[in-house]
Coordinates of C-alpha atoms in Angstrom, one line a residue:
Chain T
X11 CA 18.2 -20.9 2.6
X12 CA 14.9 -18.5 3.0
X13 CA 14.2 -15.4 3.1
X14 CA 11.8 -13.4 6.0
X15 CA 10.0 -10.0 5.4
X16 CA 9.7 -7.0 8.4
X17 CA 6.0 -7.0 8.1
X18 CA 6.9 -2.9 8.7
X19 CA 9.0 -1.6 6.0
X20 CA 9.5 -4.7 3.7
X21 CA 13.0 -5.2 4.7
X22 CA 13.9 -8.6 3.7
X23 CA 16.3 -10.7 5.6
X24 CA 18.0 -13.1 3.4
X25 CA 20.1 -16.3 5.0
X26 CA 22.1 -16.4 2.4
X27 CA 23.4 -13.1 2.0
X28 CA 22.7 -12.8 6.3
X29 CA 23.4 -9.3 7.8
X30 CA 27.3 -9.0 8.2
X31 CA 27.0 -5.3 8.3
X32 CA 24.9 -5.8 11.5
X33 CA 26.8 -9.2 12.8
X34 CA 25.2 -11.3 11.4
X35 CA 26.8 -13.9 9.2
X36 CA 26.4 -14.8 5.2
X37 CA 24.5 -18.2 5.7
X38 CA 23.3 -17.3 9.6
X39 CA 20.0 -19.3 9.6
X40 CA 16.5 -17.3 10.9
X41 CA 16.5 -19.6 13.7
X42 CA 20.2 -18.6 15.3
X43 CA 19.8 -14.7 14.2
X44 CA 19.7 -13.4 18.1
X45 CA 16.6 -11.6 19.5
X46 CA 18.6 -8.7 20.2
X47 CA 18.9 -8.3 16.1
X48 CA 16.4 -5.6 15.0
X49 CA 15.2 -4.5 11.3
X50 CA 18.3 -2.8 9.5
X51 CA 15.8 0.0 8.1
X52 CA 13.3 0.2 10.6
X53 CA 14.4 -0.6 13.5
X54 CA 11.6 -3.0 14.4
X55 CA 12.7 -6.4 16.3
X56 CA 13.4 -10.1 15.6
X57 CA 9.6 -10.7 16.5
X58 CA 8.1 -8.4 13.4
X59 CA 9.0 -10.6 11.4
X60 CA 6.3 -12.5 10.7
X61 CA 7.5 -15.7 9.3
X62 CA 6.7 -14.3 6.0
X63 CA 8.5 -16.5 3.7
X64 CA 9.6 -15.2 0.1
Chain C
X30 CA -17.0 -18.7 26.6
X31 CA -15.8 -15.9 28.3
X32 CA -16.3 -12.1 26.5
X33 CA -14.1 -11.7 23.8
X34 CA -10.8 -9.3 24.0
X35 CA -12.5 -6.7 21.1
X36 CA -10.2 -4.4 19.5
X37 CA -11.5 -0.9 18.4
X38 CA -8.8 -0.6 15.3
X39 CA -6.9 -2.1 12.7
X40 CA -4.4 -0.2 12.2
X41 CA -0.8 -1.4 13.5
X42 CA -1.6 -0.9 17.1
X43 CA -4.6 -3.1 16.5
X44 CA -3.7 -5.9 14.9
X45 CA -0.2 -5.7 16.6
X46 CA -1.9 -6.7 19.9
X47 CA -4.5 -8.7 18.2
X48 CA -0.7 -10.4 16.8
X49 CA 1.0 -10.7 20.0
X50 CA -2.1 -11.7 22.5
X51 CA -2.5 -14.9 19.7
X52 CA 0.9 -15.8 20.2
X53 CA 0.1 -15.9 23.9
X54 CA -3.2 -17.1 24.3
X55 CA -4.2 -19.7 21.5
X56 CA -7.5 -19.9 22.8
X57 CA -8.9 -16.4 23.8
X58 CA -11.6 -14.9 21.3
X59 CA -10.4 -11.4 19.9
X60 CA -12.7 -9.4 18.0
X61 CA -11.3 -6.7 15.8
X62 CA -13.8 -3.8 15.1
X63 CA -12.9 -1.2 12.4
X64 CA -14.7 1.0 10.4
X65 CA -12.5 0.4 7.2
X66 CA -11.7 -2.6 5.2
X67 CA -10.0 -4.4 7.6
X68 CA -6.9 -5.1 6.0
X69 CA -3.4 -5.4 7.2
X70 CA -1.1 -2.5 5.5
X71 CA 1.8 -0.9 7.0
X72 CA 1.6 3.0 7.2
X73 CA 5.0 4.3 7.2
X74 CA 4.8 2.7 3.5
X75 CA 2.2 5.2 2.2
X76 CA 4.9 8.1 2.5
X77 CA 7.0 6.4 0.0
X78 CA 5.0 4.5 -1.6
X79 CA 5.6 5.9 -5.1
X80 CA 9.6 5.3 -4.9
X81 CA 8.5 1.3 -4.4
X82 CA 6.3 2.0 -7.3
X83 CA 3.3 0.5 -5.3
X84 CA -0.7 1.1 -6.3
X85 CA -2.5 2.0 -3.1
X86 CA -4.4 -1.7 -3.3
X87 CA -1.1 -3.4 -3.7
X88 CA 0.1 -1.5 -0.4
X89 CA -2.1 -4.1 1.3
X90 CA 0.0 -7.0 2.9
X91 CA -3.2 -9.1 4.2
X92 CA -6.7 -8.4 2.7
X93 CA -9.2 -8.9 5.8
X94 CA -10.0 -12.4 5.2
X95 CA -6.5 -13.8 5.4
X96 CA -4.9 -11.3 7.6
X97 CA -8.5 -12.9 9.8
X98 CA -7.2 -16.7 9.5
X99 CA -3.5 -15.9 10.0
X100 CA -4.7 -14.1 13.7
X101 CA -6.9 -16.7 14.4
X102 CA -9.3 -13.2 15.1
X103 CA -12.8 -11.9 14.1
X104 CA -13.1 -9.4 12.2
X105 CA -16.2 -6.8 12.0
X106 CA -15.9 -4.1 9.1
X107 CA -17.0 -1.5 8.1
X108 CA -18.7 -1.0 11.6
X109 CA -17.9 2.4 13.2
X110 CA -17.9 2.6 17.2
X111 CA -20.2 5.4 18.0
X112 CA -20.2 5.3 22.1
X113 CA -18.7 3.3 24.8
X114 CA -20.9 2.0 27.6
X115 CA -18.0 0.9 30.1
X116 CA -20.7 0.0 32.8
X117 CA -22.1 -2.7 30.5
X118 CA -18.8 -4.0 29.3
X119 CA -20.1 -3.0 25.9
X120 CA -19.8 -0.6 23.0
X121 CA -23.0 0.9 20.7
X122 CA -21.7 1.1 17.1
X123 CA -23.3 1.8 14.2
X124 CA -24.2 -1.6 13.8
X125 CA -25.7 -2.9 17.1
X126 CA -24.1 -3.7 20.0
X127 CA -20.7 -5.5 20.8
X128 CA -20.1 -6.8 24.2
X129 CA -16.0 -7.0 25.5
X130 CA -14.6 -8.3 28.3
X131 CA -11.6 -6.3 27.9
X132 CA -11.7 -3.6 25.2
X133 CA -8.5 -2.1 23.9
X134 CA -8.9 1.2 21.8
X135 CA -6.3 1.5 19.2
X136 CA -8.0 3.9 17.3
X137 CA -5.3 6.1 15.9
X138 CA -5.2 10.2 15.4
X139 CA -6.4 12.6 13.0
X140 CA -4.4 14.9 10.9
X141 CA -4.7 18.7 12.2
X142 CA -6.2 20.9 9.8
X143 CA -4.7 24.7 9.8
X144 CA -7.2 27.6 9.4
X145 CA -6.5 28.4 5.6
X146 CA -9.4 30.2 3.6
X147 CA -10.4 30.8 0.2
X148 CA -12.4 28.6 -2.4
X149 CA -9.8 25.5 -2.3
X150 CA -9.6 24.9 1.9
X151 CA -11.7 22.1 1.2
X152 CA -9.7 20.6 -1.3
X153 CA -6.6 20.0 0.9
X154 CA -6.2 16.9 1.4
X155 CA -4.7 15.0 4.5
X156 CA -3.4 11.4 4.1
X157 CA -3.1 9.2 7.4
X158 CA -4.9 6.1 6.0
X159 CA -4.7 3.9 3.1
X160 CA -8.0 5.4 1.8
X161 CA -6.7 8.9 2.2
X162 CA -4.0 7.6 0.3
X163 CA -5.8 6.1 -2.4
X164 CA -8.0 9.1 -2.8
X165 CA -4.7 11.5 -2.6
X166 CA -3.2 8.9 -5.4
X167 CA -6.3 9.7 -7.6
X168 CA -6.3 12.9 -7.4
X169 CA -2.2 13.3 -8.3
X170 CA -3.2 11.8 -11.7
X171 CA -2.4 14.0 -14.6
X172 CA -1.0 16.6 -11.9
X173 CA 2.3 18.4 -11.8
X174 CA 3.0 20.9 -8.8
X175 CA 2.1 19.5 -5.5
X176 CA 2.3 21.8 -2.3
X177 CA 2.8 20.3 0.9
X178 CA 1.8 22.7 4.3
X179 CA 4.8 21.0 6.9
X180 CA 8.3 20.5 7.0
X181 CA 7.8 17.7 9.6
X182 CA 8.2 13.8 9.5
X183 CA 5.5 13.2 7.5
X184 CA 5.6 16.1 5.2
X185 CA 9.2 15.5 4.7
X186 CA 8.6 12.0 3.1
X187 CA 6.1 12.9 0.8
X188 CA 8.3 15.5 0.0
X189 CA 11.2 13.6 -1.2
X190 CA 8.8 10.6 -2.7
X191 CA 7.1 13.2 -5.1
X192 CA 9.9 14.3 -6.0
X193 CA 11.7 11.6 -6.9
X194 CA 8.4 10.4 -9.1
X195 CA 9.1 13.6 -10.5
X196 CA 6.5 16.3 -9.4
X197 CA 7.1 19.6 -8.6
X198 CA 6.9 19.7 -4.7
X199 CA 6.7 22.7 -2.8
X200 CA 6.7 22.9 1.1
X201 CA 5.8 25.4 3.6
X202 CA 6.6 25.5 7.6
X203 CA 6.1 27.9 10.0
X204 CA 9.7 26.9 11.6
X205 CA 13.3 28.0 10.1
X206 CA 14.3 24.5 8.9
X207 CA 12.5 20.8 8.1
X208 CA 11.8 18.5 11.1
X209 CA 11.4 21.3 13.3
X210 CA 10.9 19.4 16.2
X211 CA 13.4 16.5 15.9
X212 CA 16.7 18.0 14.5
X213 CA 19.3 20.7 15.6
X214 CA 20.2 23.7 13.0
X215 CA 23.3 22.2 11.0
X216 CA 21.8 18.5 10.6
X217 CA 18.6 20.2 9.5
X218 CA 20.3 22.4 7.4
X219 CA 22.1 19.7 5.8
X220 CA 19.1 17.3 5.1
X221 CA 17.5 20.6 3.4
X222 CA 20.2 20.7 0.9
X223 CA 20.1 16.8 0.3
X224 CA 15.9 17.1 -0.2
X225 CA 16.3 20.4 -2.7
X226 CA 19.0 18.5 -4.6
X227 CA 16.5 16.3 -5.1
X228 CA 14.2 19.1 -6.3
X229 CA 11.9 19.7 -3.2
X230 CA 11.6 23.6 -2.6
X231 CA 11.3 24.7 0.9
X232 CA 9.4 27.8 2.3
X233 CA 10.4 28.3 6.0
X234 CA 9.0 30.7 8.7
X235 CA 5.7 31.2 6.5
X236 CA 2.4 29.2 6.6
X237 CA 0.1 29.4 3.6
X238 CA -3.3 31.3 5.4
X239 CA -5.4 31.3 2.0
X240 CA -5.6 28.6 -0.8
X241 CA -8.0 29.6 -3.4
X242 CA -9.4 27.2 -6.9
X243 CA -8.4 28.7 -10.2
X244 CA -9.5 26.9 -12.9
X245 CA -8.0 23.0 -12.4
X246 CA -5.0 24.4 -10.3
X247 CA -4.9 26.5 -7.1
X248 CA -3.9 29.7 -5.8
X249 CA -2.1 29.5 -2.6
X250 CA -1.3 33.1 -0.6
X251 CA 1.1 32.8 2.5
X252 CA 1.2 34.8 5.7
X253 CA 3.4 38.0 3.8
X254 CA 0.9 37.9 0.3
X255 CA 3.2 35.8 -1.8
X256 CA 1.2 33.8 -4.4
X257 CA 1.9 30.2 -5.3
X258 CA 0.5 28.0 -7.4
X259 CA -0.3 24.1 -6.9
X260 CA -2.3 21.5 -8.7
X261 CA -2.6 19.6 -5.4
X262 CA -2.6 20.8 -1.9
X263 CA -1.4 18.3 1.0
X264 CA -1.6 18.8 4.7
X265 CA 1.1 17.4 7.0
X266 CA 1.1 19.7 10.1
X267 CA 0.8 16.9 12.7
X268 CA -1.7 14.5 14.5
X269 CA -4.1 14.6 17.5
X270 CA -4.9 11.9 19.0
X271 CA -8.4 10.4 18.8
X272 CA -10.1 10.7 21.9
X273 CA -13.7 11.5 21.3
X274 CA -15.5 8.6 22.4
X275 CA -13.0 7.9 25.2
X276 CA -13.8 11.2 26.8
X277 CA -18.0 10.8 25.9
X278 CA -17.2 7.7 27.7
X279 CA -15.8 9.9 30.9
X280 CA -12.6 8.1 30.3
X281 CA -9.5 10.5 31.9
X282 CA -7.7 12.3 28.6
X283 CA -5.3 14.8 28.3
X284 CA -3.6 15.4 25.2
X285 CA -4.4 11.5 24.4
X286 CA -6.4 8.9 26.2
X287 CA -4.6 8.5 29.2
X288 CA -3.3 5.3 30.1
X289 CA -0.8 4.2 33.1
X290 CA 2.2 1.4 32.6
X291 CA 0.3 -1.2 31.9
X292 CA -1.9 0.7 29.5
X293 CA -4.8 0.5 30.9
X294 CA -7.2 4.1 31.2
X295 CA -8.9 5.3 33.9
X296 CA -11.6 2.5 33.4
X297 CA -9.1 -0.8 34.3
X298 CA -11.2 -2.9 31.5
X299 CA -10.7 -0.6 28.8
X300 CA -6.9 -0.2 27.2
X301 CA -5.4 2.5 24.7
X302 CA -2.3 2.1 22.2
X303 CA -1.1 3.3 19.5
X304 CA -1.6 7.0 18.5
X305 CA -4.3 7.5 20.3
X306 CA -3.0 6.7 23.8
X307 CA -0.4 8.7 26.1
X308 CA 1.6 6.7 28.3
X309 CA 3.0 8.9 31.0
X310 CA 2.8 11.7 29.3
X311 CA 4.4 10.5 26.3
X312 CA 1.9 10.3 22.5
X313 CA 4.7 8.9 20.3
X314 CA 3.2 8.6 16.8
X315 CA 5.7 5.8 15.6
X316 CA 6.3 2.1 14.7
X317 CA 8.4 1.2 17.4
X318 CA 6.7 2.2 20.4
X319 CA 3.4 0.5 19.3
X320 CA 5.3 -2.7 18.9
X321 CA 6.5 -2.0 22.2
X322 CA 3.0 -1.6 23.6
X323 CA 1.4 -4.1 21.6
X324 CA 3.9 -6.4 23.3
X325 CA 3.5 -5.5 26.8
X326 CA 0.0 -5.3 26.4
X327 CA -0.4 -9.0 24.9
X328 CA 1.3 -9.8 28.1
X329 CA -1.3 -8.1 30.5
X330 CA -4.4 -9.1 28.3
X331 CA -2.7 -13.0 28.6
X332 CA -2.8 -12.9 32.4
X333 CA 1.2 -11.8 33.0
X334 CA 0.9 -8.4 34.1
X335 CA 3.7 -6.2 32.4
X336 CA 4.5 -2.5 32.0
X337 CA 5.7 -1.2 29.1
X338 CA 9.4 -0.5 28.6
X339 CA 10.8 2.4 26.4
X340 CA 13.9 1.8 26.0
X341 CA 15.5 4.8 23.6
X342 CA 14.0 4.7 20.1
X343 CA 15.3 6.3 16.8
X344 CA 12.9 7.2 14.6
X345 CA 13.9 6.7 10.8
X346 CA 13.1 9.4 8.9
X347 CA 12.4 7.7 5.2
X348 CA 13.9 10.2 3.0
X349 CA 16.5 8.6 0.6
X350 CA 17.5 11.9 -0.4
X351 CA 19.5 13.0 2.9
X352 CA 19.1 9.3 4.6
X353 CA 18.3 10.7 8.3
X354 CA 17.3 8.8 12.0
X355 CA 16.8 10.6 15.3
X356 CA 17.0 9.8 19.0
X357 CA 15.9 12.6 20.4
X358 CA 16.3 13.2 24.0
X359 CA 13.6 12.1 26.8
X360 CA 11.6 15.1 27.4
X361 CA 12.4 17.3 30.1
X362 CA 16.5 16.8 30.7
X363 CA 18.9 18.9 30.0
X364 CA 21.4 19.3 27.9
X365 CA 22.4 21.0 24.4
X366 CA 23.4 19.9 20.8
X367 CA 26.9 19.3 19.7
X368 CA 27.0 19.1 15.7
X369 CA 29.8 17.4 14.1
X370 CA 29.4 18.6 10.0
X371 CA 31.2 16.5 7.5
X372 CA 31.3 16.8 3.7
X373 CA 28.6 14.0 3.3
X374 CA 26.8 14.5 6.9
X375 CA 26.2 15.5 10.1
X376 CA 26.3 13.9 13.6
X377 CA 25.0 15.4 16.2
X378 CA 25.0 14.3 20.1
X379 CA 22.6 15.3 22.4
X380 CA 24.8 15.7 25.5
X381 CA 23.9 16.8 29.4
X382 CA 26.3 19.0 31.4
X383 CA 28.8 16.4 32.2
X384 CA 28.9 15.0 28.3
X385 CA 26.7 11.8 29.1
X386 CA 24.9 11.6 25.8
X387 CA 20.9 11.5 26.0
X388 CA 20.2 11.8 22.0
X389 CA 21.0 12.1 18.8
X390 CA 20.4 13.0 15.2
X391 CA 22.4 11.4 12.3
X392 CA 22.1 12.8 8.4
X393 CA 23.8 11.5 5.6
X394 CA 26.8 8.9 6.1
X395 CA 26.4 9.6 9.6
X396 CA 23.2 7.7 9.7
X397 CA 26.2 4.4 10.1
X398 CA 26.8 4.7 13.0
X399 CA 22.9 4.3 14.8
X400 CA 23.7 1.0 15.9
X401 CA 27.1 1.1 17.7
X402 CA 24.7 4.9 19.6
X403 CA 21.6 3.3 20.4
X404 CA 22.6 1.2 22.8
X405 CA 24.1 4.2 24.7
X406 CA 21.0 6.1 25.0
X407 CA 19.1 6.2 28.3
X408 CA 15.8 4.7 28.3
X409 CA 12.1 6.9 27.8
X410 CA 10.3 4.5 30.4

């Protein structure tokens, strides 16, 4: 399980914990989290995240 | 080798097209030209900055050399852009001369300044760039009472930040309430009680006309006489976009440097995003409608000519004493404010004459429900 970072706010999306609040599943890999899934505290998209592990 | 895509900024516009055109084009030579540093930080993080406990240097997330690599981009720093020659293709800087074959101008705003006098004016500072910040971060050392002139966005976060590192913050605006321009009366009124629970104290419907030096501190005088005093003075009264060498350049402005869909200005070569550009009218100073542009632009640069989409975009406003976003409405419609106040927030809809909602402005607990509105809002382009 990794973790990714909104390049914009420092949000960090975690796999493990996912984004249940939001839809998104405890355990929901980066890969299958949907396009349509923006930044919780920002707002940015899927795509601002850039891959930055952590 | 064809002429290089050269960006005139690195700021978030800048890199973010420098970003997306990579993603697109593995092959294409992009030139980034800046006058700073050329590192990759986020903005919206200097506002709250001290609540992450962050040193301006470690508000960097890519010094120049490895935000350089990661792009795949060249980077010139330190080089200011002193005229455009759009009938050569080129740009005179400080430096020599840098030839584009498409140049995109991403070269931000700068922070009005009111007409204050006295012995201090000088003094106030203005932060919308990490060295602003840095030099603002120096100068709060050993300080205790910061005033702030603006109630908006950006004063607001400052606001609460201070105050929550524990300064004394005082803040003036010319309007009745905070975020003047983005939220209706009870919502506003309600995220002025969550910010002066935190400690910020708010002056409305005054503007401080005089600030004057007194010893280490200063002397600050507001439109009816009434003294205050400050260790540190910081503007937030808005931004203008940068369009000095656009219009040298005979480029069309307006308010910014205007651009059509695809964002290109009146010279089809040359491109604007960012703060410095207006897109059909629109100069939206925030994150998400760069990213939008960035994205659309990345597109057009690769060959795929694309417009860019607005769809409706809350702004967050990053105060974590009254958590607040906004939708507000797409200029020009009509329509009025209906406030829902709650013990721990307010919601507020934006609503036309047949109760089809077009905005909105969440404070407190209401902030929860910006995802399931969003969606329902009508787009800005």
């Amino acid at each position: 399980m990794k973790k990714y970072k909104c390049i914009i706010c420092g949000f960090v999306y975690d796999e493990t914990a996912g984004d249940p609040e939001h839809g998104i599943a405890a355990g929901t890999r980066w890969l299958d989290v949907p396009e349509s899934w923006s930044c919780p505290d920002c707002g940015v998209a899927k795509a601002d995240f850039e891959m930055v592990e952590v | 080798m064809s002429a290089p895509v050269v960006i005139l900024g690195a700021g978030l516009a800048g890199f973010g097209v420098a970003r997306e055109l990579r993603k697109l084009d593995k092959q294409v030579a992009i030139r980034v030209v800046t006058a700073d540093a050329g590192a990759f930080y986020s903005k919206p993080n200097l506002s709250n900055a001290l609540a992450w406990q962050k040193t301006p240097a470690q508000l960097v997330a890519a010094p120049r050399a490895a935000i350089a690599a990661q792009l795949g981009v060249d980077i010139v720093d330190h080089v200011r852009a002193v005229e455009l020659l759009p009938a050569e293709h080129a740009l005179r800087t400080g430096d020599g001369r840098i030839d584009y074959g498409r140049l995109v101008l991403a070269i931000g705003a700068q922070p009005i300044r009111l007409p204050i006098e006295g012995s201090g004016a000088a003094d106030i500072l203005s932060v919308n760039h990490l060295d602003d910040y840095a030099v603002f971060r120096r100068q709060l050392a050993g300080k205790r009472r910061i005033a702030i002139l603006g109630a908006g966005l950006i004063g607001c976060e400052f606001a609460n930040d201070l105050a929550g590192a524990g300064f004394a913050v005082e803040v003036f605006d010319l309007a009745p309430q905070p975020l003047s321009r983005l939220l209706p009366a009870a919502a506003a009124a309600f995220f002025a009680r969550g910010l002066a629970a935190a400690g910020v104290r708010f002056h409305f419907a005054t503007s401080v006309g005089r600030v004057d030096r007194h010893g280490d501190a200063y002397v600050l005088r507001d439109l009816e006489g009434r003294r205050f005093e400050a260790d540190l003075v910081l503007s937030a009264v808005g931004l203008r976009p940068e369009t000095a060498l656009a219009k040298a350049a005979g480029l069309t402005i307006n308010r910014g440097i205007v651009v059509d869909r695809q964002l290109a200005t009146s010279d089809a070569a040359i491109h604007a995003v960012g703060d410095c550009a207006e897109v059909q009218g629109l100069v939206l100073p925030f994150v998400l409608p760069i990213m939008q542009q960035a994205r659309a632009l990345a597109k057009t640069l690769a060959g795929m000519a694309t417009p860019v989409d607005y769809p409706a975009m809350p702004v967050v406003v990053k105060t974590p004493a009254c958590p607040t976003v906004v939708c507000p409405p797409p200029a020009g419609l009509d329509g009025a404010w209906r406030e829902e106040a709650s013990a721990d927030g307010v919601r507020a809809l934006f609503v036309d004459a047949a109760g089809k909602p077009l905005g909105f402005a969440l404070v407190g607990a209401a902030t929860s429900a910006k995802q399931a509105l969003a969606p329902q809002m009508p787009a800005w382009l």
